[in-house]
N, CA, C and O of each residue as an XYZ file, in Angstrom:
548
protein
N     -14.698     -0.424     18.523
C     -14.714      0.827     17.728
C     -13.320      1.426     17.757
O     -12.607      1.311     18.754
N     -12.944      2.047     16.694
C     -11.581      2.553     16.557
C     -11.278      3.699     17.524
O     -10.145      3.823     17.989
N     -12.248      4.520     17.826
C     -12.026      5.652     18.726
C     -11.785      5.193     20.173
O     -11.177      5.920     20.958
N     -12.249      4.012     20.518
C     -11.997      3.476     21.848
C     -10.511      3.143     22.076
O     -10.071      3.010     23.218
N      -9.765      3.014     21.012
C      -8.334      2.708     21.120
C      -7.475      3.899     21.478
O      -6.318      3.721     21.862
N      -7.997      5.099     21.368
C      -7.318      6.309     21.790
C      -7.512      6.497     23.273
O      -8.621      6.804     23.710
N      -6.464      6.321     24.067
C      -6.577      6.344     25.507
C      -5.583      7.337     26.072
O      -4.413      7.328     25.688
N      -6.039      8.210     26.994
C      -5.186      9.153     27.669
C      -5.526      9.142     29.158
O      -6.687      8.963     29.524
N      -4.568      9.324     29.981
C      -4.765      9.283     31.436
C      -5.867     10.254     31.874
O      -5.989     11.341     31.308
N      -6.644      9.885     32.845
C      -7.755     10.704     33.350
C      -7.265     12.067     33.892
O      -8.033     13.029     33.895
N      -6.039     12.161     34.337
C      -5.522     13.431     34.915
C      -5.497     14.530     33.886
O      -5.455     15.701     34.264
N      -5.522     14.218     32.597
C      -5.420     15.223     31.551
C      -6.736     15.605     30.912
O      -6.746     16.318     29.908
N      -7.864     15.143     31.473
C      -9.154     15.365     30.831
C      -9.532     16.845     30.759
O     -10.311     17.238     29.890
N      -8.985     17.680     31.669
C      -9.295     19.101     31.618
C      -8.263     19.892     30.806
O      -8.410     21.098     30.604
N      -7.215     19.193     30.345
C      -6.172     19.880     29.575
C      -6.068     19.411     28.132
O      -4.985     19.387     27.548
N      -7.211     19.040     27.568
C      -7.242     18.560     26.195
C      -8.020     19.558     25.323
O      -9.067     20.061     25.731
N      -7.505     19.834     24.131
C      -8.218     20.682     23.169
C      -8.212     19.978     21.814
O      -7.187     19.456     21.377
N      -9.375     19.972     21.157
C      -9.520     19.315     19.857
C      -9.682     20.352     18.771
O     -10.468     21.289     18.913
N      -8.927     20.188     17.661
C      -9.087     21.029     16.489
C      -9.410     20.082     15.331
O      -8.600     19.237     14.952
N     -10.603     20.245     14.788
C     -11.037     19.393     13.673
C     -10.981     20.159     12.355
O     -11.210     21.368     12.318
N     -10.677     19.452     11.288
C     -10.716     20.015      9.933
C     -12.185     20.276      9.600
O     -13.071     19.560     10.067
N     -12.436     21.305      8.792
C     -13.808     21.719      8.555
C     -14.692     20.628      7.962
O     -15.892     20.617      8.236
N     -14.153     19.708      7.161
C     -14.980     18.648      6.582
C     -15.083     17.452      7.512
O     -15.775     16.486      7.188
N     -14.401     17.488      8.682
C     -14.515     16.433      9.678
C     -13.708     15.201      9.348
O     -13.868     14.185     10.025
N     -12.830     15.231      8.324
C     -12.070     14.040      7.951
C     -10.821     13.852      8.771
O     -10.246     12.764      8.752
N     -10.376     14.853      9.487
C      -9.143     14.744     10.295
C      -9.240     15.706     11.464
O     -10.129     16.554     11.531
N      -8.317     15.550     12.365
C      -8.286     16.411     13.546
C      -6.965     16.393     14.225
O      -6.088     15.587     13.916
N      -6.831     17.306     15.170
C      -5.585     17.396     15.945
C      -5.982     17.513     17.403
O      -6.913     18.240     17.749
N      -5.267     16.792     18.252
C      -5.544     16.788     19.702
C      -4.357     17.451     20.380
O      -3.220     17.014     20.201
N      -4.606     18.495     21.154
C      -3.586     19.159     21.938
C      -3.731     18.751     23.413
O      -4.818     18.840     23.985
N      -2.640     18.311     24.009
C      -2.662     17.959     25.422
C      -1.592     18.789     26.138
O      -0.410     18.717     25.805
N      -2.028     19.577     27.128
C      -1.105     20.436     27.886
C      -0.544     19.593     29.054
O      -1.274     18.916     29.778
N       0.794     19.676     29.191
C       1.429     18.987     30.315
C       2.641     19.767     30.778
O       3.137     20.651     30.080
N       3.096     19.431     31.936
C       4.297     20.055     32.486
C       5.445     19.036     32.449
O       5.232     17.868     32.122
N       6.644     19.476     32.780
C       7.780     18.583     32.799
C       7.674     17.462     33.818
O       8.313     16.420     33.674
N       6.854     17.680     34.862
C       6.737     16.654     35.920
C       5.616     15.651     35.598
O       5.540     14.598     36.231
N       4.755     15.960     34.632
C       3.669     15.065     34.245
C       4.225     13.859     33.474
O       5.096     13.988     32.614
N       3.699     12.720     33.811
C       4.052     11.532     33.048
C       2.898     11.252     32.075
O       1.824     10.831     32.504
N       3.102     11.475     30.800
C       2.060     11.344     29.818
C       2.160      9.988     29.136
O       3.206      9.655     28.578
N       1.117      9.222     29.170
C       1.033      7.965     28.435
C      -0.177      8.039     27.513
O      -1.300      8.282     27.955
N       0.062      7.835     26.282
C      -0.986      7.955     25.270
C      -0.985      6.702     24.396
O       0.071      6.325     23.888
N      -2.104      6.060     24.207
C      -2.240      4.896     23.352
C      -3.119      5.216     22.172
O      -4.103      5.941     22.324
N      -2.802      4.703     20.996
C      -3.590      4.953     19.811
C      -3.690      3.642     19.034
O      -2.949      2.695     19.299
N      -4.609      3.594     18.076
C      -4.783      2.334     17.320
C      -3.539      2.046     16.452
O      -2.750      2.936     16.136
N      -3.407      0.766     16.086
C      -2.348      0.395     15.184
C      -2.641      0.902     13.780
O      -3.799      0.971     13.370
N      -1.589      1.257     13.041
C      -1.766      1.917     11.749
C      -0.885      1.185     10.730
O       0.218      0.738     11.042
N      -1.402      1.078      9.516
C      -0.616      0.596      8.366
C      -0.734      1.621      7.247
O      -1.740      2.320      7.120
N       0.331      1.692      6.432
C       0.377      2.670      5.358
C       0.067      1.981      4.034
O       0.548      0.877      3.780
N      -0.729      2.622      3.196
C      -1.059      2.107      1.867
C       0.012      2.516      0.880
O       0.947      3.239      1.221
N      -0.136      2.044     -0.351
C       0.837      2.373     -1.386
C       0.866      3.862     -1.726
O       1.902      4.376     -2.148
N      -0.255      4.558     -1.549
C      -0.283      6.019     -1.810
C      -0.024      6.814     -0.566
O      -0.325      8.006     -0.510
N       0.542      6.160      0.453
C       0.978      6.787      1.718
C      -0.196      7.300      2.575
O       0.005      8.150      3.442
N      -1.389      6.804      2.347
C      -2.505      7.067      3.261
C      -2.347      6.110      4.453
O      -1.792      5.019      4.321
N      -2.840      6.536      5.596
C      -2.751      5.724      6.792
C      -4.122      5.098      7.082
O      -5.153      5.767      7.019
N      -4.105      3.818      7.395
C      -5.335      3.096      7.794
C      -5.179      2.643      9.213
O      -4.230      1.931      9.541
N      -6.123      3.055     10.088
C      -6.090      2.657     11.495
C      -6.992      1.443     11.682
O      -8.032      1.314     11.036
N      -6.571      0.561     12.578
C      -7.329     -0.671     12.873
C      -7.807     -0.628     14.303
O      -7.083     -0.183     15.194
N      -9.032     -1.092     14.528
C      -9.620     -1.097     15.869
C      -8.958     -2.131     16.749
O      -8.759     -1.901     17.942
N      -8.611     -3.277     16.168
C      -7.965     -4.326     16.933
C      -6.465     -4.219     16.801
O      -5.978     -3.781     15.759
N      -5.715     -4.602     17.812
C      -4.246     -4.519     17.724
C      -3.711     -5.458     16.641
O      -4.235     -6.554     16.443
N      -2.679     -5.022     15.957
C      -2.031     -5.815     14.932
C      -0.889     -6.548     15.604
O      -0.014     -5.932     16.213
N      -0.902     -7.876     15.489
C       0.050     -8.713     16.191
C       1.388     -8.866     15.473
O       2.424     -9.051     16.112
N       1.361     -8.788     14.132
C       2.597     -9.074     13.370
C       3.022     -7.874     12.552
O       2.243     -6.957     12.292
N       4.289     -7.911     12.153
C       4.760     -6.889     11.221
C       4.090     -7.068      9.894
O       3.673     -8.172      9.545
N       3.982     -5.995      9.148
C       3.304     -6.045      7.844
C       4.066     -6.985      6.881
O       3.442     -7.665      6.066
N       5.381     -7.024      6.974
C       6.155     -7.875      6.071
C       5.817     -9.353      6.296
O       5.823    -10.143      5.352
N       5.529     -9.717      7.522
C       5.155    -11.107      7.824
C       3.787    -11.398      7.216
O       3.583    -12.473      6.651
N       2.854    -10.467      7.320
C       1.539    -10.663      6.710
C       1.656    -10.840      5.189
O       1.017    -11.722      4.615
N       2.470    -10.003      4.544
C       2.609    -10.094      3.102
C       3.278    -11.439      2.733
O       2.883    -12.076      1.756
N       4.254    -11.852      3.488
C       4.922    -13.143      3.234
C       3.928    -14.295      3.340
O       3.934    -15.198      2.504
N       3.080    -14.271      4.356
C       2.094    -15.329      4.560
C       1.092    -15.394      3.406
O       0.724    -16.480      2.956
N       0.660    -14.242      2.938
C      -0.277    -14.214      1.818
C       0.395    -14.805      0.563
O      -0.193    -15.639     -0.126
N       1.640    -14.361      0.271
C       2.356    -14.890     -0.873
C       2.603    -16.384     -0.767
O       2.490    -17.112     -1.753
N       2.939    -16.834      0.421
C       3.178    -18.277      0.639
C       1.915    -19.096      0.418
O       1.961    -20.157     -0.205
N       0.776    -18.603      0.933
C      -0.460    -19.326      0.783
C      -0.891    -19.361     -0.691
O      -1.373    -20.389     -1.167
N      -0.721    -18.252     -1.412
C      -1.066    -18.233     -2.841
C      -0.168    -19.176     -3.627
O      -0.623    -19.817     -4.575
N       1.102    -19.269     -3.247
C       2.005    -20.212     -3.940
C       1.620    -21.665     -3.668
O       1.735    -22.522     -4.545
N       1.166    -21.929     -2.457
C       0.723    -23.290     -2.102
C      -0.561    -23.633     -2.890
O      -0.720    -24.757     -3.366
N      -1.449    -22.674     -3.017
C      -2.672    -22.906     -3.785
C      -2.368    -23.177     -5.240
O      -2.959    -24.084     -5.826
N      -1.456    -22.413     -5.851
C      -1.121    -22.601     -7.267
C      -0.325    -23.892     -7.469
O      -0.418    -24.499     -8.536
N       0.435    -24.320     -6.496
C       1.244    -25.526     -6.652
C       0.432    -26.800     -6.435
O       0.523    -27.734     -7.232
N      -0.352    -26.847     -5.377
C      -1.031    -28.077     -5.005
C      -2.435    -28.220     -5.561
O      -2.991    -29.317     -5.611
N      -3.000    -27.094     -5.977
C      -4.317    -27.103     -6.608
C      -4.316    -26.320     -7.912
O      -5.054    -25.342     -8.032
N      -3.526    -26.712     -8.873
C      -3.396    -25.945    -10.090
C      -4.711    -25.835    -10.896
O      -4.931    -24.845    -11.594
N      -5.561    -26.840    -10.794
C      -6.848    -26.811    -11.512
C      -7.713    -25.702    -10.943
O      -8.321    -24.956    -11.711
N      -7.791    -25.567     -9.637
C      -8.556    -24.474     -8.996
C      -7.950    -23.120     -9.308
O      -8.661    -22.146     -9.555
N      -6.636    -23.073     -9.293
C      -5.908    -21.822     -9.563
C      -6.217    -21.334    -10.965
O      -6.611    -20.180    -11.137
N      -6.051    -22.176    -11.970
C      -6.266    -21.779    -13.335
C      -7.723    -21.411    -13.581
O      -8.004    -20.428    -14.268
N      -8.665    -22.196    -13.023
C     -10.066    -21.900    -13.184
C     -10.429    -20.531    -12.572
O     -11.218    -19.777    -13.143
N      -9.851    -20.229    -11.422
C     -10.097    -18.950    -10.754
C      -9.547    -17.783    -11.575
O     -10.241    -16.793    -11.802
N      -8.291    -17.910    -12.017
C      -7.677    -16.818    -12.756
C      -8.368    -16.587    -14.081
O      -8.573    -15.435    -14.463
N      -8.740    -17.648    -14.809
C      -9.386    -17.507    -16.091
C     -10.816    -16.976    -16.004
O     -11.311    -16.358    -16.946
N     -11.469    -17.216    -14.883
C     -12.851    -16.765    -14.738
C     -12.978    -15.263    -14.484
O     -14.053    -14.690    -14.662
N     -11.912    -14.645    -14.079
C     -11.915    -13.196    -13.744
C     -12.966    -12.867    -12.702
O     -13.586    -11.804    -12.745
N     -13.165    -13.783    -11.764
C     -14.124    -13.542    -10.666
C     -13.507    -12.612     -9.630
O     -12.369    -12.166     -9.781
N     -14.262    -12.326     -8.585
C     -13.787    -11.437     -7.548
C     -12.502    -11.938     -6.889
O     -11.601    -11.159     -6.577
N     -12.437    -13.284     -6.682
C     -11.215    -13.867     -6.094
C      -9.996    -13.622     -6.981
O      -8.907    -13.360     -6.469
N     -10.157    -13.701     -8.273
C      -9.061    -13.462     -9.217
C      -8.590    -12.001     -9.131
O      -7.394    -11.713     -9.184
N      -9.527    -11.125     -9.001
C      -9.178     -9.674     -8.857
C      -8.468     -9.422     -7.534
O      -7.537     -8.619     -7.470
N      -8.901    -10.100     -6.485
C      -8.230     -9.952     -5.179
C      -6.809    -10.515     -5.228
O      -5.887     -9.920     -4.670
N      -6.625    -11.683     -5.906
C      -5.318    -12.265     -6.077
C      -4.415    -11.344     -6.846
O      -3.261    -11.141     -6.469
N      -4.929    -10.779     -7.933
C      -4.139     -9.867     -8.757
C      -3.714     -8.633     -7.967
O      -2.557     -8.221     -8.049
N      -4.600     -8.057     -7.228
C      -4.290     -6.882     -6.404
C      -3.300     -7.242     -5.301
O      -2.361     -6.490     -5.040
N      -3.504     -8.389     -4.653
C      -2.590     -8.802     -3.581
C      -1.178     -9.016     -4.120
O      -0.211     -8.575     -3.499
N      -1.044     -9.675     -5.247
C       0.310     -9.879     -5.809
C       0.947     -8.556     -6.241
O       2.161     -8.390     -6.127
N       0.147     -7.625     -6.731
C       0.675     -6.295     -7.079
C       1.219     -5.569     -5.832
O       2.308     -4.995     -5.846
N       0.425     -5.618     -4.767
C       0.867     -4.957     -3.507
C       2.097     -5.618     -2.920
O       3.010     -4.945     -2.442
N       2.114     -6.962     -2.960
C       3.266     -7.678     -2.424
C       4.505     -7.314     -3.238
O       5.565     -7.062     -2.666
N       4.386     -7.285     -4.546
C       5.526     -6.944     -5.415
C       6.063     -5.553     -5.181
O       7.261     -5.317     -5.338
N       5.206     -4.635     -4.812
C       5.645     -3.245     -4.574
C       6.169     -3.020     -3.146
O       7.190     -2.366     -2.932
N       5.430     -3.585     -2.182
C       5.740     -3.251     -0.782
C       6.819     -4.108     -0.163
O       7.590     -3.619      0.663
N       6.898     -5.398     -0.544
C       7.835     -6.301      0.105
C       9.280     -5.838      0.044
O       9.950     -5.831      1.076
N       9.795     -5.450     -1.129
C      11.202     -4.980     -1.161
C      11.439     -3.707     -0.324
O      12.498     -3.547      0.283
N      10.459     -2.823     -0.301
C      10.603     -1.595      0.478
C      10.599     -1.922      1.987
O      11.387     -1.358      2.747
N       9.713     -2.831      2.409
C       9.671     -3.223      3.796
C      10.973     -3.952      4.205
O      11.450     -3.775      5.325
N      11.536     -4.757      3.313
C      12.823     -5.420      3.584
C      13.896     -4.347      3.783
O      14.663     -4.409      4.744
N      13.952     -3.363      2.879
C      14.960     -2.307      2.982
C      14.771     -1.487      4.243
O      15.749     -1.072      4.864
N      13.516     -1.246      4.634
C      13.263     -0.513      5.863
C      13.759     -1.281      7.088
O      14.315     -0.690      8.013
N      13.560     -2.577      7.090
C      14.036     -3.385      8.209
C      15.570     -3.429      8.248
O      16.158     -3.386      9.328
N      16.219     -3.515      7.086
C      17.685     -3.520      7.028
C      18.287     -2.176      7.445
O      19.326     -2.131      8.103
N      17.622     -1.077      7.054
C      18.100      0.268      7.424
C      17.780      0.635      8.852
O      18.461      1.483      9.429
N      16.772      0.029      9.442
C      16.354      0.370     10.778
C      15.509      1.614     10.854
O      15.275      2.145     11.940
N      15.040      2.094      9.696
C      14.159      3.262      9.643
C      13.239      3.121      8.454
O      13.486      2.331      7.543
N      12.157      3.912      8.479
C      11.180      3.834      7.391
C      11.802      4.351      6.102
O      12.413      5.420      6.096
N      11.656      3.617      5.027
C      12.178      4.003      3.727
C      11.007      4.250      2.788
O      10.084      3.438      2.712
N      11.045      5.377      2.070
C      10.021      5.672      1.086
C      10.676      5.815     -0.273
O      11.636      6.570     -0.427
N      10.165      5.097     -1.257
C      10.635      5.205     -2.638
C       9.464      5.761     -3.414
O       8.379      5.181     -3.427
N       9.690      6.883     -4.057
C       8.620      7.588     -4.749
C       9.091      8.112     -6.082
O      10.265      8.446     -6.241
N       8.192      8.187     -7.042
C       8.508      8.782     -8.319
C       8.273     10.287     -8.320
O       8.586     10.971     -9.294
N       7.728     10.790     -7.238
C       7.479     12.220     -7.116
C       8.566     12.857     -6.287
O       9.089     12.253     -5.350
N       8.905     14.097     -6.642
C       9.888     14.829     -5.898
C       9.253     15.380     -4.645
O       8.109     15.833     -4.660
N      10.010     15.337     -3.548
C       9.494     15.853     -2.301
C       9.159     17.323     -2.415
O       9.925     18.080     -3.011
N       8.009     17.762     -1.849
C       7.548     19.159     -2.008
C       8.574     20.173     -1.509
O       8.674     21.263     -2.073
N       9.336     19.844     -0.472
C      10.275     20.799      0.074
C      11.530     20.949     -0.822
O      12.315     21.876     -0.622
N      11.720     20.062     -1.788
C      12.840     20.155     -2.690
C      12.505     20.906     -3.992
O      13.409     21.200     -4.774
N      11.254     21.213     -4.228
C      10.839     21.837     -5.471
C      10.979     23.348     -5.465
O      10.717     23.998     -6.477
N      11.378     23.898     -4.370
C      11.484     25.411     -4.276
C      12.834     25.865     -4.731
O      13.115     27.064     -4.730
C-alpha cells in the first residue's frame, strides 16, 4: 500500500500534526523538531505527468524516467522493425494496443527532450505554454 511507504522515526509520533484538505484529496503533515533532533523521513517514489500532476508509486522505482521512456521506444522500434506485419495489423485495427502505442509515443516525444535537458542542466526543467502565475501580476 502506498501509505506504508511514508515512514518517520518513532521518536516523533507525539509531535506530528495532520492538516487535510476538506475533500480529502490532499494533506499536509507537520513534524515538530529541534536543532538536535535527527529527522529521517521516507516517502514513496513520485513521477510527474505531462500536466504536472504527481503520481506516487507504492513500490520503489529503480530507474530514471528517461531510461524507462528509452526502453519503451526501443522495444516499439524493435516490434515495428522485426514484426512489421503485426505492427501494421495492430495500428490499422485501432485496438486498445494501438491506442496505448499512440499515447506512449506522444508522451515520449514530449517528455524525452525535456528530461534530457533536465539531466544536462542538473536541475528540473519545465517548458510550458502558460505564463507562470507569479509573473502575471
